[in-house]
């Protein structure tokens, strides 16, 4: 389950701990577009108040610049849409 996404990496909520350095494959949907990505776990910690759930942070690997640019553009659009909605 994704909880934080940037152009360079992702934060994930997972059931069970994953060792730093592990490679993960995952799918992210942004504005009805599906991206299959891979990331290397940089850090992990147990989620407060949620036994068995862990928060992992990692950087994308094996992802070309064009895909990173597309993800960054969509993230920016989503952020702008949220701000507009909050102001209404």
PDB file of C-alpha atoms in Angstrom:
ATOM      1  CA  UNK A   1       0.000   0.000   0.000  1.00  0.00           C
ATOM      2  CA  UNK A   2       1.574   3.265  -1.153  1.00  0.00           C
ATOM      3  CA  UNK A   3       1.438   6.286   1.154  1.00  0.00           C
ATOM      4  CA  UNK A   4       4.032   8.693  -0.230  1.00  0.00           C
ATOM      5  CA  UNK A   5       5.360   9.124  -3.733  1.00  0.00           C
ATOM      6  CA  UNK A   6       7.955  11.405  -5.278  1.00  0.00           C
ATOM      7  CA  UNK A   7       9.804  11.505  -8.573  1.00  0.00           C
ATOM      8  CA  UNK A   8      12.732   9.653  -7.030  1.00  0.00           C
ATOM      9  CA  UNK A   9      11.183   7.166  -4.650  1.00  0.00           C
ATOM     10  CA  UNK A  10       8.282   5.844  -2.669  1.00  0.00           C
ATOM     11  CA  UNK A  11       7.095   5.239   0.866  1.00  0.00           C
ATOM     12  CA  UNK A  12       5.131   2.039   1.317  1.00  0.00           C
ATOM     13  CA  UNK A  13       3.087   0.502   4.095  1.00  0.00           C
ATOM     14  CA  UNK A  14       3.604  -3.249   4.140  1.00  0.00           C
ATOM     15  CA  UNK A  15       2.724  -6.231   6.301  1.00  0.00           C
ATOM     16  CA  UNK A  16       6.035  -7.465   7.658  1.00  0.00           C
ATOM     17  CA  UNK A  17       9.515  -6.016   7.794  1.00  0.00           C
ATOM     18  CA  UNK A  18      11.725  -5.853   4.706  1.00  0.00           C
ATOM     19  CA  UNK A  19      15.508  -5.574   5.004  1.00  0.00           C
ATOM     20  CA  UNK A  20      17.304  -2.436   3.771  1.00  0.00           C
ATOM     21  CA  UNK A  21      18.779  -3.088   0.341  1.00  0.00           C
ATOM     22  CA  UNK A  22      15.962  -5.425  -0.731  1.00  0.00           C
ATOM     23  CA  UNK A  23      14.473  -4.873  -4.191  1.00  0.00           C
ATOM     24  CA  UNK A  24      10.706  -4.519  -4.479  1.00  0.00           C
ATOM     25  CA  UNK A  25       8.470  -4.432  -7.541  1.00  0.00           C
ATOM     26  CA  UNK A  26       5.176  -2.578  -7.256  1.00  0.00           C
ATOM     27  CA  UNK A  27       2.465  -0.906  -9.281  1.00  0.00           C
ATOM     28  CA  UNK A  28       1.337   2.700  -8.831  1.00  0.00           C
ATOM     29  CA  UNK A  29      -1.773   4.244 -10.400  1.00  0.00           C
ATOM     30  CA  UNK A  30      -1.732   7.993 -11.073  1.00  0.00           C
ATOM     31  CA  UNK A  31      -4.582   9.714 -12.905  1.00  0.00           C
ATOM     32  CA  UNK A  32      -5.758   6.383 -14.371  1.00  0.00           C
ATOM     33  CA  UNK A  33      -2.249   5.557 -15.615  1.00  0.00           C
ATOM     34  CA  UNK A  34      -0.536   2.446 -14.301  1.00  0.00           C
ATOM     35  CA  UNK A  35       3.219   2.418 -13.672  1.00  0.00           C
ATOM     36  CA  UNK A  36       5.191  -0.727 -12.887  1.00  0.00           C
ATOM     37  CA  UNK A  37       8.199   0.330 -10.833  1.00  0.00           C
ATOM     38  CA  UNK A  38      11.081  -1.156  -8.870  1.00  0.00           C
ATOM     39  CA  UNK A  39      12.682   0.269  -5.775  1.00  0.00           C
ATOM     40  CA  UNK A  40      15.483  -0.502  -3.359  1.00  0.00           C
ATOM     41  CA  UNK A  41      14.529  -0.296   0.323  1.00  0.00           C
ATOM     42  CA  UNK A  42      16.603   2.321   2.137  1.00  0.00           C
ATOM     43  CA  UNK A  43      14.921   2.246   5.508  1.00  0.00           C
ATOM     44  CA  UNK A  44      12.067   0.647   7.379  1.00  0.00           C
ATOM     45  CA  UNK A  45      10.328   1.001  10.713  1.00  0.00           C
ATOM     46  CA  UNK A  46       7.315  -0.402  12.477  1.00  0.00           C
ATOM     47  CA  UNK A  47       4.221   1.738  12.088  1.00  0.00           C
ATOM     48  CA  UNK A  48       3.079   3.320  15.357  1.00  0.00           C
ATOM     49  CA  UNK A  49       0.002   1.659  16.792  1.00  0.00           C
ATOM     50  CA  UNK A  50      -0.178  -0.882  13.976  1.00  0.00           C
ATOM     51  CA  UNK A  51       1.416  -4.184  14.982  1.00  0.00           C
ATOM     52  CA  UNK A  52       2.716  -6.077  11.964  1.00  0.00           C
ATOM     53  CA  UNK A  53       2.695  -3.020   9.678  1.00  0.00           C
ATOM     54  CA  UNK A  54       5.915  -1.386   8.552  1.00  0.00           C
ATOM     55  CA  UNK A  55       6.723   1.831   6.719  1.00  0.00           C
ATOM     56  CA  UNK A  56       9.424   1.434   4.093  1.00  0.00           C
ATOM     57  CA  UNK A  57      11.229   4.171   2.212  1.00  0.00           C
ATOM     58  CA  UNK A  58      13.132   3.527  -0.946  1.00  0.00           C
ATOM     59  CA  UNK A  59      14.505   4.896  -4.172  1.00  0.00           C
ATOM     60  CA  UNK A  60      13.474   3.830  -7.659  1.00  0.00           C
ATOM     61  CA  UNK A  61      15.913   1.646  -9.585  1.00  0.00           C
ATOM     62  CA  UNK A  62      16.062   0.641 -13.241  1.00  0.00           C
ATOM     63  CA  UNK A  63      13.685   3.453 -14.229  1.00  0.00           C
ATOM     64  CA  UNK A  64      14.408   5.597 -17.270  1.00  0.00           C
ATOM     65  CA  UNK A  65      14.388   9.404 -17.170  1.00  0.00           C
ATOM     66  CA  UNK A  66      11.275   9.701 -19.349  1.00  0.00           C
ATOM     67  CA  UNK A  67       9.244   7.619 -16.893  1.00  0.00           C
ATOM     68  CA  UNK A  68      10.541   9.603 -13.911  1.00  0.00           C
ATOM     69  CA  UNK A  69       9.566  12.832 -15.705  1.00  0.00           C
ATOM     70  CA  UNK A  70       6.051  11.504 -16.400  1.00  0.00           C
ATOM     71  CA  UNK A  71       5.590  10.445 -12.768  1.00  0.00           C
ATOM     72  CA  UNK A  72       6.843  13.854 -11.555  1.00  0.00           C
ATOM     73  CA  UNK A  73       4.414  15.687 -13.858  1.00  0.00           C
ATOM     74  CA  UNK A  74       1.459  13.625 -12.671  1.00  0.00           C
ATOM     75  CA  UNK A  75       2.389  14.072  -9.010  1.00  0.00           C
ATOM     76  CA  UNK A  76       2.583  17.823  -9.545  1.00  0.00           C
ATOM     77  CA  UNK A  77      -0.823  17.852 -11.244  1.00  0.00           C
ATOM     78  CA  UNK A  78      -2.375  15.844  -8.405  1.00  0.00           C
ATOM     79  CA  UNK A  79      -0.924  18.272  -5.832  1.00  0.00           C
ATOM     80  CA  UNK A  80      -2.315  21.278  -7.735  1.00  0.00           C
ATOM     81  CA  UNK A  81      -5.740  19.636  -8.034  1.00  0.00           C
ATOM     82  CA  UNK A  82      -5.799  18.976  -4.262  1.00  0.00           C
ATOM     83  CA  UNK A  83      -4.931  22.596  -3.480  1.00  0.00           C
ATOM     84  CA  UNK A  84      -7.664  23.859  -5.770  1.00  0.00           C
ATOM     85  CA  UNK A  85     -10.173  21.522  -4.136  1.00  0.00           C
ATOM     86  CA  UNK A  86      -9.137  22.646  -0.634  1.00  0.00           C
ATOM     87  CA  UNK A  87      -9.695  26.301  -1.570  1.00  0.00           C
ATOM     88  CA  UNK A  88     -13.236  25.694  -2.828  1.00  0.00           C
TER      89      UNK A  88
END
